[in-house]
PDB file of C-alpha atoms in Angstrom:
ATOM      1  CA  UNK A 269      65.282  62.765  28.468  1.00  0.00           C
ATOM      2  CA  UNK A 270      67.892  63.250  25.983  1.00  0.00           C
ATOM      3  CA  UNK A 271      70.823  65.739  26.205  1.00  0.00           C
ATOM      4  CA  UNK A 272      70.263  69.152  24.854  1.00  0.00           C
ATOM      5  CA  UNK A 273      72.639  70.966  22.214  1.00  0.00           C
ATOM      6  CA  UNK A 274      73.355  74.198  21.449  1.00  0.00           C
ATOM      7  CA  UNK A 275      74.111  76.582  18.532  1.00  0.00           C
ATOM      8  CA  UNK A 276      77.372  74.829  18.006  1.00  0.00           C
ATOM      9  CA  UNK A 277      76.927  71.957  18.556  1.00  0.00           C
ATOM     10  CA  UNK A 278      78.248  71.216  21.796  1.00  0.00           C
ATOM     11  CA  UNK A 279      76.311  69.868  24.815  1.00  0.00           C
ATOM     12  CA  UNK A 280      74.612  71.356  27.346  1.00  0.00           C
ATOM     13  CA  UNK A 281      75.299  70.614  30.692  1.00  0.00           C
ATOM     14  CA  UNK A 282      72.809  73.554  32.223  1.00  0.00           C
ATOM     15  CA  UNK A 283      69.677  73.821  29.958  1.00  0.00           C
ATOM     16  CA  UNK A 284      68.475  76.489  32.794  1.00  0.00           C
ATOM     17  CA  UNK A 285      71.845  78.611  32.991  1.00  0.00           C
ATOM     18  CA  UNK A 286      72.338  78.653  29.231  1.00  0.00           C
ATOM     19  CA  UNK A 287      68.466  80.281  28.956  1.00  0.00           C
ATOM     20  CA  UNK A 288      69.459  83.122  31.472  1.00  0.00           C
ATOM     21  CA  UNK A 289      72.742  83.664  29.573  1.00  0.00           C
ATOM     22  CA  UNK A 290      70.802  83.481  26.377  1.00  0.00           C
ATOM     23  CA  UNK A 291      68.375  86.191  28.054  1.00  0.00           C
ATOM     24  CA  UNK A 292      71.155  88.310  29.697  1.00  0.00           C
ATOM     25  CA  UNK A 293      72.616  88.853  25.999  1.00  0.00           C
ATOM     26  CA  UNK A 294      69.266  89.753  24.870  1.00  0.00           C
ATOM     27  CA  UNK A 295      69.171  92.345  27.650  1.00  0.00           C
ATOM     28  CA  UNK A 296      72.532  93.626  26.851  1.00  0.00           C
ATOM     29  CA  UNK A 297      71.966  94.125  23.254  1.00  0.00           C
ATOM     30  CA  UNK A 298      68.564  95.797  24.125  1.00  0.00           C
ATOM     31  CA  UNK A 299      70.189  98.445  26.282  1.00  0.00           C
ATOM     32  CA  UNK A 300      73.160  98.772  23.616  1.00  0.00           C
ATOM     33  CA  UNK A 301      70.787  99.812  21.039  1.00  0.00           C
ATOM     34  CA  UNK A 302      68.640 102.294  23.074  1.00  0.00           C
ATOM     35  CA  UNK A 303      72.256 103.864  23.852  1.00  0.00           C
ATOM     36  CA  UNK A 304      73.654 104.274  20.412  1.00  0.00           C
ATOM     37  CA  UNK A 305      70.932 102.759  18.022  1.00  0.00           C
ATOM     38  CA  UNK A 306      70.171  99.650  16.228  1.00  0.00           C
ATOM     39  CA  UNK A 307      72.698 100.777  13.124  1.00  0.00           C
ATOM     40  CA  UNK A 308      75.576 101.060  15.256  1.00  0.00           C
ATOM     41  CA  UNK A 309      75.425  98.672  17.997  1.00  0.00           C
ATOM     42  CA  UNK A 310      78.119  95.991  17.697  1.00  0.00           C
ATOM     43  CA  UNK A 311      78.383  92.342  19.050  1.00  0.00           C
ATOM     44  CA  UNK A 312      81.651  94.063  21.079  1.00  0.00           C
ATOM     45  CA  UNK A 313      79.455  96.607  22.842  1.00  0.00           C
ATOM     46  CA  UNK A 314      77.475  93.809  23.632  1.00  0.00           C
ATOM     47  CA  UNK A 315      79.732  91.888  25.014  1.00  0.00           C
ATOM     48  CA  UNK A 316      81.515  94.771  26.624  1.00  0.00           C
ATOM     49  CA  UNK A 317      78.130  95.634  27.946  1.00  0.00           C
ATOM     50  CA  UNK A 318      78.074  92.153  29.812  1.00  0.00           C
ATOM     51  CA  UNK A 319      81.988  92.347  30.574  1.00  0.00           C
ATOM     52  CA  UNK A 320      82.780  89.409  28.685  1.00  0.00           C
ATOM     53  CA  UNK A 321      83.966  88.515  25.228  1.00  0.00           C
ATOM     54  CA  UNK A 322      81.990  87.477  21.720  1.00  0.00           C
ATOM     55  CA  UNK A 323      82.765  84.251  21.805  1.00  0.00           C
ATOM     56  CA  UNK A 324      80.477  84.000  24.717  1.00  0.00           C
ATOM     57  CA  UNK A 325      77.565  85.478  22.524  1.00  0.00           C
ATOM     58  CA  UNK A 326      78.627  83.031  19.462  1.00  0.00           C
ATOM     59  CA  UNK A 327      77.605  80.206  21.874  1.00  0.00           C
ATOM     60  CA  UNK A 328      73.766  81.275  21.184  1.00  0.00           C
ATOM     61  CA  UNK A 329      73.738  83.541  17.960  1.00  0.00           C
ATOM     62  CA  UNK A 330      75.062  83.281  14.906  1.00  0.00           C
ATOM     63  CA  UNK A 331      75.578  87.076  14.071  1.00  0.00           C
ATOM     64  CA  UNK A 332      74.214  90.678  15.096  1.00  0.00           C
ATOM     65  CA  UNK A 333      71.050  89.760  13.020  1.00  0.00           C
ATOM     66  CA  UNK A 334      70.341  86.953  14.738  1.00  0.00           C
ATOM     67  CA  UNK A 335      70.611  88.086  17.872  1.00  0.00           C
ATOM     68  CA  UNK A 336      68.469  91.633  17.111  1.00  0.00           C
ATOM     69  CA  UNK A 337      65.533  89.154  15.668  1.00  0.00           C
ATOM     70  CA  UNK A 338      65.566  86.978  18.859  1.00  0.00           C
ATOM     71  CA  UNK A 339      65.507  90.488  20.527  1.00  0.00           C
ATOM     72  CA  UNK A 340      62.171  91.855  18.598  1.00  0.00           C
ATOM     73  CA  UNK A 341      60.590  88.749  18.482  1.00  0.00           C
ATOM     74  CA  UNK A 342      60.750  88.533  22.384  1.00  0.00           C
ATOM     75  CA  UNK A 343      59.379  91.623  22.533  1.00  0.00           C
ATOM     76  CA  UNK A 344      56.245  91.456  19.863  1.00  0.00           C
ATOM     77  CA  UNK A 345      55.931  87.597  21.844  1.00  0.00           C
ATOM     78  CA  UNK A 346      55.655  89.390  25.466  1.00  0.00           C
ATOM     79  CA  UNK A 347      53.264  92.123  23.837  1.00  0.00           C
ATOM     80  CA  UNK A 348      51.011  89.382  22.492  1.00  0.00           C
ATOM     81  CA  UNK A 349      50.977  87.443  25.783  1.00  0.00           C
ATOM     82  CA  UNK A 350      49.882  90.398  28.052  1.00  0.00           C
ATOM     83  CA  UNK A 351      47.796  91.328  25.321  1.00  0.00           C
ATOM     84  CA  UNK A 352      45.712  88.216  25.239  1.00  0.00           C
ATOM     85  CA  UNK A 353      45.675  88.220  29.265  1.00  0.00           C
ATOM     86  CA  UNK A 354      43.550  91.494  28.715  1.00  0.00           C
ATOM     87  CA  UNK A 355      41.453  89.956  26.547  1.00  0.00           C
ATOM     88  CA  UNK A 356      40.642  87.105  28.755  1.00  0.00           C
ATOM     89  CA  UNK A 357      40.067  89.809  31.428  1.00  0.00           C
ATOM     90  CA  UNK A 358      38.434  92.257  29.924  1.00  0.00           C
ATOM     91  CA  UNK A 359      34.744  92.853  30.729  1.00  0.00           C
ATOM     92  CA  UNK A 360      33.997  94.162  27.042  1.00  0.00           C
ATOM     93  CA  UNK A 361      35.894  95.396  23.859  1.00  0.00           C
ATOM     94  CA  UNK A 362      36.213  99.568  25.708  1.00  0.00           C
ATOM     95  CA  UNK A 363      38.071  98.080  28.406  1.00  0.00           C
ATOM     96  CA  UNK A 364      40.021  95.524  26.426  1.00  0.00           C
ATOM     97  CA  UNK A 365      40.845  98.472  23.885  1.00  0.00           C
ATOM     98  CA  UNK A 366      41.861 101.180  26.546  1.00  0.00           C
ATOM     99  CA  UNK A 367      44.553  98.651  28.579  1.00  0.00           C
ATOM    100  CA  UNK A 368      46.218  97.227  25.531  1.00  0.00           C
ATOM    101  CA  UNK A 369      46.892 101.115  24.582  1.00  0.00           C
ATOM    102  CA  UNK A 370      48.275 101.535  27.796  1.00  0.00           C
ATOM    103  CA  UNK A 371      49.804  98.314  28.155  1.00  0.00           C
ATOM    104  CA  UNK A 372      52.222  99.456  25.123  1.00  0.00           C
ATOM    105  CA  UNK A 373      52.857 102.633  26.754  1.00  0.00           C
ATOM    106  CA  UNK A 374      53.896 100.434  30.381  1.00  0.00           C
ATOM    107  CA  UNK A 375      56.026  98.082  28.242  1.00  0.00           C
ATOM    108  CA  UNK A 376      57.506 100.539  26.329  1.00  0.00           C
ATOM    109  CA  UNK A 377      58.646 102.374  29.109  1.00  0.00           C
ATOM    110  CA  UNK A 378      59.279 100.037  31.573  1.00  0.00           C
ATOM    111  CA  UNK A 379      60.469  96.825  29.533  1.00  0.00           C
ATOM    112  CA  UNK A 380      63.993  96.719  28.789  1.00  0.00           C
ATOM    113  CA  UNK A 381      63.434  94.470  25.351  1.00  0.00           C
ATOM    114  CA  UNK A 382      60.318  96.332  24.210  1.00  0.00           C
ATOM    115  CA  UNK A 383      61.705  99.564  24.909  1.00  0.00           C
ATOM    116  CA  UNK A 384      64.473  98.775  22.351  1.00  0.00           C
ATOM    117  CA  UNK A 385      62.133  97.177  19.862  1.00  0.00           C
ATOM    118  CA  UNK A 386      60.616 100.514  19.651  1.00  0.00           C
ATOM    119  CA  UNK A 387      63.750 102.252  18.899  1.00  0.00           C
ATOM    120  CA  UNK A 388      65.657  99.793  16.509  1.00  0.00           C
ATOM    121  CA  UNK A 389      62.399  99.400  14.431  1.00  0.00           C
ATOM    122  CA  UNK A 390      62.252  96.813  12.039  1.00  0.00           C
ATOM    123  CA  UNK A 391      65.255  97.108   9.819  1.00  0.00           C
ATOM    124  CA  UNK A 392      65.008  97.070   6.348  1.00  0.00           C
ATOM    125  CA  UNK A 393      68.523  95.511   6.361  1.00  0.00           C
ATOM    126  CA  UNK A 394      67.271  91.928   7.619  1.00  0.00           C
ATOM    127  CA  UNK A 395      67.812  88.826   5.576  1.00  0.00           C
ATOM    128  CA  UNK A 396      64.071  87.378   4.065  1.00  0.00           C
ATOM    129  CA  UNK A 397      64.346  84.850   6.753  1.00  0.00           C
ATOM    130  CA  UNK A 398      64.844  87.702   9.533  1.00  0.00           C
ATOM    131  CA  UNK A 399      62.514  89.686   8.845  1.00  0.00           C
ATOM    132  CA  UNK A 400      60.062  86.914   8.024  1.00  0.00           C
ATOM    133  CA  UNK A 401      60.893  85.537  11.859  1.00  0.00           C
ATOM    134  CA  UNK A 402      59.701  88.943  13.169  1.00  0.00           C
ATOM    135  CA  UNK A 403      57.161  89.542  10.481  1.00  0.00           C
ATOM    136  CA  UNK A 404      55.376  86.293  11.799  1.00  0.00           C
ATOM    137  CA  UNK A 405      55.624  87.340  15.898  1.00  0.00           C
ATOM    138  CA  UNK A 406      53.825  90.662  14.273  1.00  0.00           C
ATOM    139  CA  UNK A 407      50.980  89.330  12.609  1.00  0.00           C
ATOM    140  CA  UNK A 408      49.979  87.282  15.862  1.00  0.00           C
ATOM    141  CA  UNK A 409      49.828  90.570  18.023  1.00  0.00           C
ATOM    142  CA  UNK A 410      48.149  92.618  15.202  1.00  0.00           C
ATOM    143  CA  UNK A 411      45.381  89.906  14.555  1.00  0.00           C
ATOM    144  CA  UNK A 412      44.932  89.680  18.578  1.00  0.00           C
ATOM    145  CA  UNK A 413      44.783  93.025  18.206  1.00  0.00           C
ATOM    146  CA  UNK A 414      42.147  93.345  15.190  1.00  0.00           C
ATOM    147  CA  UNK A 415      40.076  90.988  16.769  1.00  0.00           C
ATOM    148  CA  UNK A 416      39.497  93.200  19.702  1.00  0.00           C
ATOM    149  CA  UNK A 417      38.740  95.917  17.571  1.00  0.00           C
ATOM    150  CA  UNK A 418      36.452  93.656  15.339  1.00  0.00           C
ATOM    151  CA  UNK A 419      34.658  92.582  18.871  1.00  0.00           C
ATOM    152  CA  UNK A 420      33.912  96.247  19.396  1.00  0.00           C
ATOM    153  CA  UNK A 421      32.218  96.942  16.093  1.00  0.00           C
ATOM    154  CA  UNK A 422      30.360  93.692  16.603  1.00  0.00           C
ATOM    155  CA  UNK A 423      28.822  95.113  19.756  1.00  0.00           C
ATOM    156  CA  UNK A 424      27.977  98.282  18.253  1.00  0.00           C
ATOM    157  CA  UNK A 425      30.404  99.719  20.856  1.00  0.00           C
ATOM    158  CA  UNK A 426      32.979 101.041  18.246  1.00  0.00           C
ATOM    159  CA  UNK A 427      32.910 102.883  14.509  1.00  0.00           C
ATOM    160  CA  UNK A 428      32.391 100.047  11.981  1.00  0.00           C
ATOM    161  CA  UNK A 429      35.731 100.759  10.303  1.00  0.00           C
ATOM    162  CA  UNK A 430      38.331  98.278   8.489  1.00  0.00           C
ATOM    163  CA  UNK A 431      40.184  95.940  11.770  1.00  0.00           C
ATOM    164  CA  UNK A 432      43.354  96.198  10.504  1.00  0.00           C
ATOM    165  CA  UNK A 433      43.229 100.422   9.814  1.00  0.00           C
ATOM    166  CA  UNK A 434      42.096 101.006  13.628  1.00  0.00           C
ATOM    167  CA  UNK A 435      44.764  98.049  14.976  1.00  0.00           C
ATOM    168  CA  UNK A 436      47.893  99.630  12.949  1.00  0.00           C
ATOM    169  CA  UNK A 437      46.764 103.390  13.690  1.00  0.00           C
ATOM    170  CA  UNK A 438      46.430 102.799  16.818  1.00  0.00           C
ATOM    171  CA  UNK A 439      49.256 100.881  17.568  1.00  0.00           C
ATOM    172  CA  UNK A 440      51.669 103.254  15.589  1.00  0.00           C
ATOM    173  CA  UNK A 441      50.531 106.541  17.660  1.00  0.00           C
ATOM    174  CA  UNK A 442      51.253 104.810  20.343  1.00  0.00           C
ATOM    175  CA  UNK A 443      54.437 103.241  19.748  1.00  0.00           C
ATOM    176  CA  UNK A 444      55.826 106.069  18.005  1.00  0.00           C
ATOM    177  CA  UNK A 445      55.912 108.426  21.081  1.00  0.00           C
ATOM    178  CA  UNK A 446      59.224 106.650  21.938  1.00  0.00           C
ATOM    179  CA  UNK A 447      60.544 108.366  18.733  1.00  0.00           C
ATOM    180  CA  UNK A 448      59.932 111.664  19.429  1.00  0.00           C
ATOM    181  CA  UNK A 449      59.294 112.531  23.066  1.00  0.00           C
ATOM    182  CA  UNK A 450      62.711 113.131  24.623  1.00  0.00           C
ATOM    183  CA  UNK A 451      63.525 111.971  28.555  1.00  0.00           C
ATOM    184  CA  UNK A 452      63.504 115.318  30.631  1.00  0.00           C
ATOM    185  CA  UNK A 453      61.000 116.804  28.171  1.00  0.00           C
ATOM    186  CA  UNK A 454      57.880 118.776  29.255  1.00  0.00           C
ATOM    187  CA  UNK A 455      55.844 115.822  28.487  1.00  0.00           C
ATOM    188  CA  UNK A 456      56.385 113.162  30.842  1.00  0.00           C
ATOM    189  CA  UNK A 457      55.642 109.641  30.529  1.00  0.00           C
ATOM    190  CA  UNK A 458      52.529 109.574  33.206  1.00  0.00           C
ATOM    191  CA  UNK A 459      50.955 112.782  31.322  1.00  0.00           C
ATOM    192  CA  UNK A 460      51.052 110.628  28.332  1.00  0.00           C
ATOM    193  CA  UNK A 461      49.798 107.624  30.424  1.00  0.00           C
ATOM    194  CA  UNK A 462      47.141 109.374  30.882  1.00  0.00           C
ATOM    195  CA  UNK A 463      46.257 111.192  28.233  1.00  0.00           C
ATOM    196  CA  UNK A 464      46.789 109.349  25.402  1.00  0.00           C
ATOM    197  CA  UNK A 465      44.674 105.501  26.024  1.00  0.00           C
ATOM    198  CA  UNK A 466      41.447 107.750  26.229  1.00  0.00           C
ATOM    199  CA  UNK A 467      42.373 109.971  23.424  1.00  0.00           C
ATOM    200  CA  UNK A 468      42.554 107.215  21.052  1.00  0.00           C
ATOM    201  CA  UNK A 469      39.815 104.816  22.444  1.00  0.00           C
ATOM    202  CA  UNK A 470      37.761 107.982  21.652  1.00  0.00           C
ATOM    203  CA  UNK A 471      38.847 108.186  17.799  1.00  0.00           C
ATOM    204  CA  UNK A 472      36.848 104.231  17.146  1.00  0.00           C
ATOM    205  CA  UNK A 473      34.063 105.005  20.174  1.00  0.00           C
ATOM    206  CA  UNK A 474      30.440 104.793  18.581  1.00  0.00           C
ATOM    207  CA  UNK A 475      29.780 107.603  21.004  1.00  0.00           C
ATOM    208  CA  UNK A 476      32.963 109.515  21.798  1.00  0.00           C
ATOM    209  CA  UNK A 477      32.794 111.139  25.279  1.00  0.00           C
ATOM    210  CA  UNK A 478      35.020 112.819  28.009  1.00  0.00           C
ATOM    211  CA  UNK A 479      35.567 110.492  30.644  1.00  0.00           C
ATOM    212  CA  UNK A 480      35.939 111.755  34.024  1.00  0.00           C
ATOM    213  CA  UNK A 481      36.794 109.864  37.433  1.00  0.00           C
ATOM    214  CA  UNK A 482      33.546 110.631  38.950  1.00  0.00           C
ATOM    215  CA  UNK A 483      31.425 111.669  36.232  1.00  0.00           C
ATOM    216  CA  UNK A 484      28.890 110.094  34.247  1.00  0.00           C
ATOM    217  CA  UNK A 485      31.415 108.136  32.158  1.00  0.00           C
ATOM    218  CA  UNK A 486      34.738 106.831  34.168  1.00  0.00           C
ATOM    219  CA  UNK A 487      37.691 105.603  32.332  1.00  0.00           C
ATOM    220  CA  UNK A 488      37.012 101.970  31.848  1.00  0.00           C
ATOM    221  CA  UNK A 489      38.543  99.955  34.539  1.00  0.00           C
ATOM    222  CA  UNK A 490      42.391  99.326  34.650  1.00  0.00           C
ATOM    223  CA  UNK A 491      43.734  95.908  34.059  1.00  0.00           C
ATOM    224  CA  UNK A 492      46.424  94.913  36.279  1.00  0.00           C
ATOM    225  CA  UNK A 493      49.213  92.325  35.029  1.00  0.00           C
ATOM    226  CA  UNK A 494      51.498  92.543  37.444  1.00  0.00           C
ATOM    227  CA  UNK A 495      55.819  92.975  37.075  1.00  0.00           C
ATOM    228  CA  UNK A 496      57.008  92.921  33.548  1.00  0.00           C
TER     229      UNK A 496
END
C-alpha cells in the first residue's frame, strides 16, 4: 500500500487519527454555527472551539468554505444512508414514507452535523464548485426520496402527484421546523415527533385517515436504526 498525503502535501503517518481530527473539526464547526450562525462563524471560533490553533484546521481544509461544504455534504450523505436503510426495511411505501419524515426530525435534533446543516442552509455565497459539491449530495437524497414517493403512487397507496413536488414539500416542512421552533418553546420536539410524520404522510395518502394506536388504522410501524 502506498503512503497517503494530505491537503498539503505532507505525509501521513496516521490515516485513522487524521480522519477523527478531520471529523472533530467538522463537529466543531457544526456546533460553531448553531451558536452564532453560518455568516459569522470563523475558522478561529473553530479552532477555539477545539482549543487549538488554525493551522491545525489548514492541515485538512483549504478555507471556511471548504470546510462548511465537507460539513453539509456529511450531513445530506448520512441522511441518504439511513434513508436508503428504510427503504430496504420498509414493508411498503406508508411505512417507508412515515420513518424518513421522522428520521429528519431524529437527525435534526439529535445529530450534531445535520442539526447545523439545517441552520446554515445552503449559502448563496458558495463558489460554483461548492455549491455544486453539495448540490450533487442533494440530488442523491431527493431522488431516494422521489422514488419512495413514486413507489407509493405506483401501488395506488399515495395521490398520483409530481415525485419531486411531494419529496421537496415534504422535506422542507419538515426541515424547516428547526427555523422557527425555539428550544424551551411550548412545542417540544417529541410533540412534533409525533405529530408531524402522520400529518404529512396524510397530505399524499390515497385515503387519508386518523391513525390511532389501537384503532382500526395504527401508525405504520417504526423503523429502528440504531445511534446516530
Amino acid at each position: 500500500m502506498g503512503d497517503e498525503f494530505g491537503l498539503r502535501g505532507y505525509r501521513v503517518q496516521d490515516p485513522a487519527r487524521a480522519e477523527a481530527r478531520r471529523r472533530e473539526i467538522m463537529r466543531a464547526m457544526a456546533e460553531v454555527v448553531l451558536e452564532k450562525g453560518l455568516p459569522d462563524a470563523t475558522l478561529e471560533d473553530v479552532a477555539a472551539k477545539m482549543g487549538t490553533s488554525r493551522a491545525v484546521i489548514y492541515y485538512q481544509f483549504r478555507s471556511k468554505e471548504d470546510l462548511w461544504v465537507e460539513v453539509a455534504v456529511e450531513a445530506v450523505r448520512t441522511a441518504e444512508r439511513r434513508l436508503r436503510a428504510i427503504i430496504e426495511r420498509a414493508p411498503g411505501p406508508e411505512a417507508a414514507l412515515f420513518n424518513a419524515l421522522r428520521d429528519l426530525l431524529i437527525m435534526g435534533e439529535h445529530h450534531t452535523i445535520v442539526r447545523a446543516s439545517y441552520v446554515g442552509g445552503r449559502s448563496r455565497n458558495l463558489s460554483p464548485e461548492g455549491r455544486e459539491r453539495v448540490r450533487e449530495a442533494d440530488r442523491d437524497y431527493e431522488h431516494a426520496l422521489m422514488d419512495v414517493v413514486t413507489w407509493g403512487i405506483n401501488e395506488g397507496v399515495f395521490i398520483p402527484r409530481d415525485a419531486r413536488l411531494v419529496a421537496y414539500t415534504l422535506m422542507f416542512a419538515t426541515n424547516n421546523n428547526f427555523s422557527w421552533r425555539r428550544p424551551g418553546g411550548p412545542l417540544t420536539f417529541e410533540y412534533i415527533l409525533a405529530e408531524l410524520p402522520p400529518m404529512l404522510l396524510n397530505t399524499v395518502l390515497r385515503e387519508p385517515r386518523v391513525f390511532e394506536p389501537h384503532g382500526a388504522h395504527p401508525l405504520p410501524p417504526i423503523i429502528e436504526l440504531g445511534e446516530l
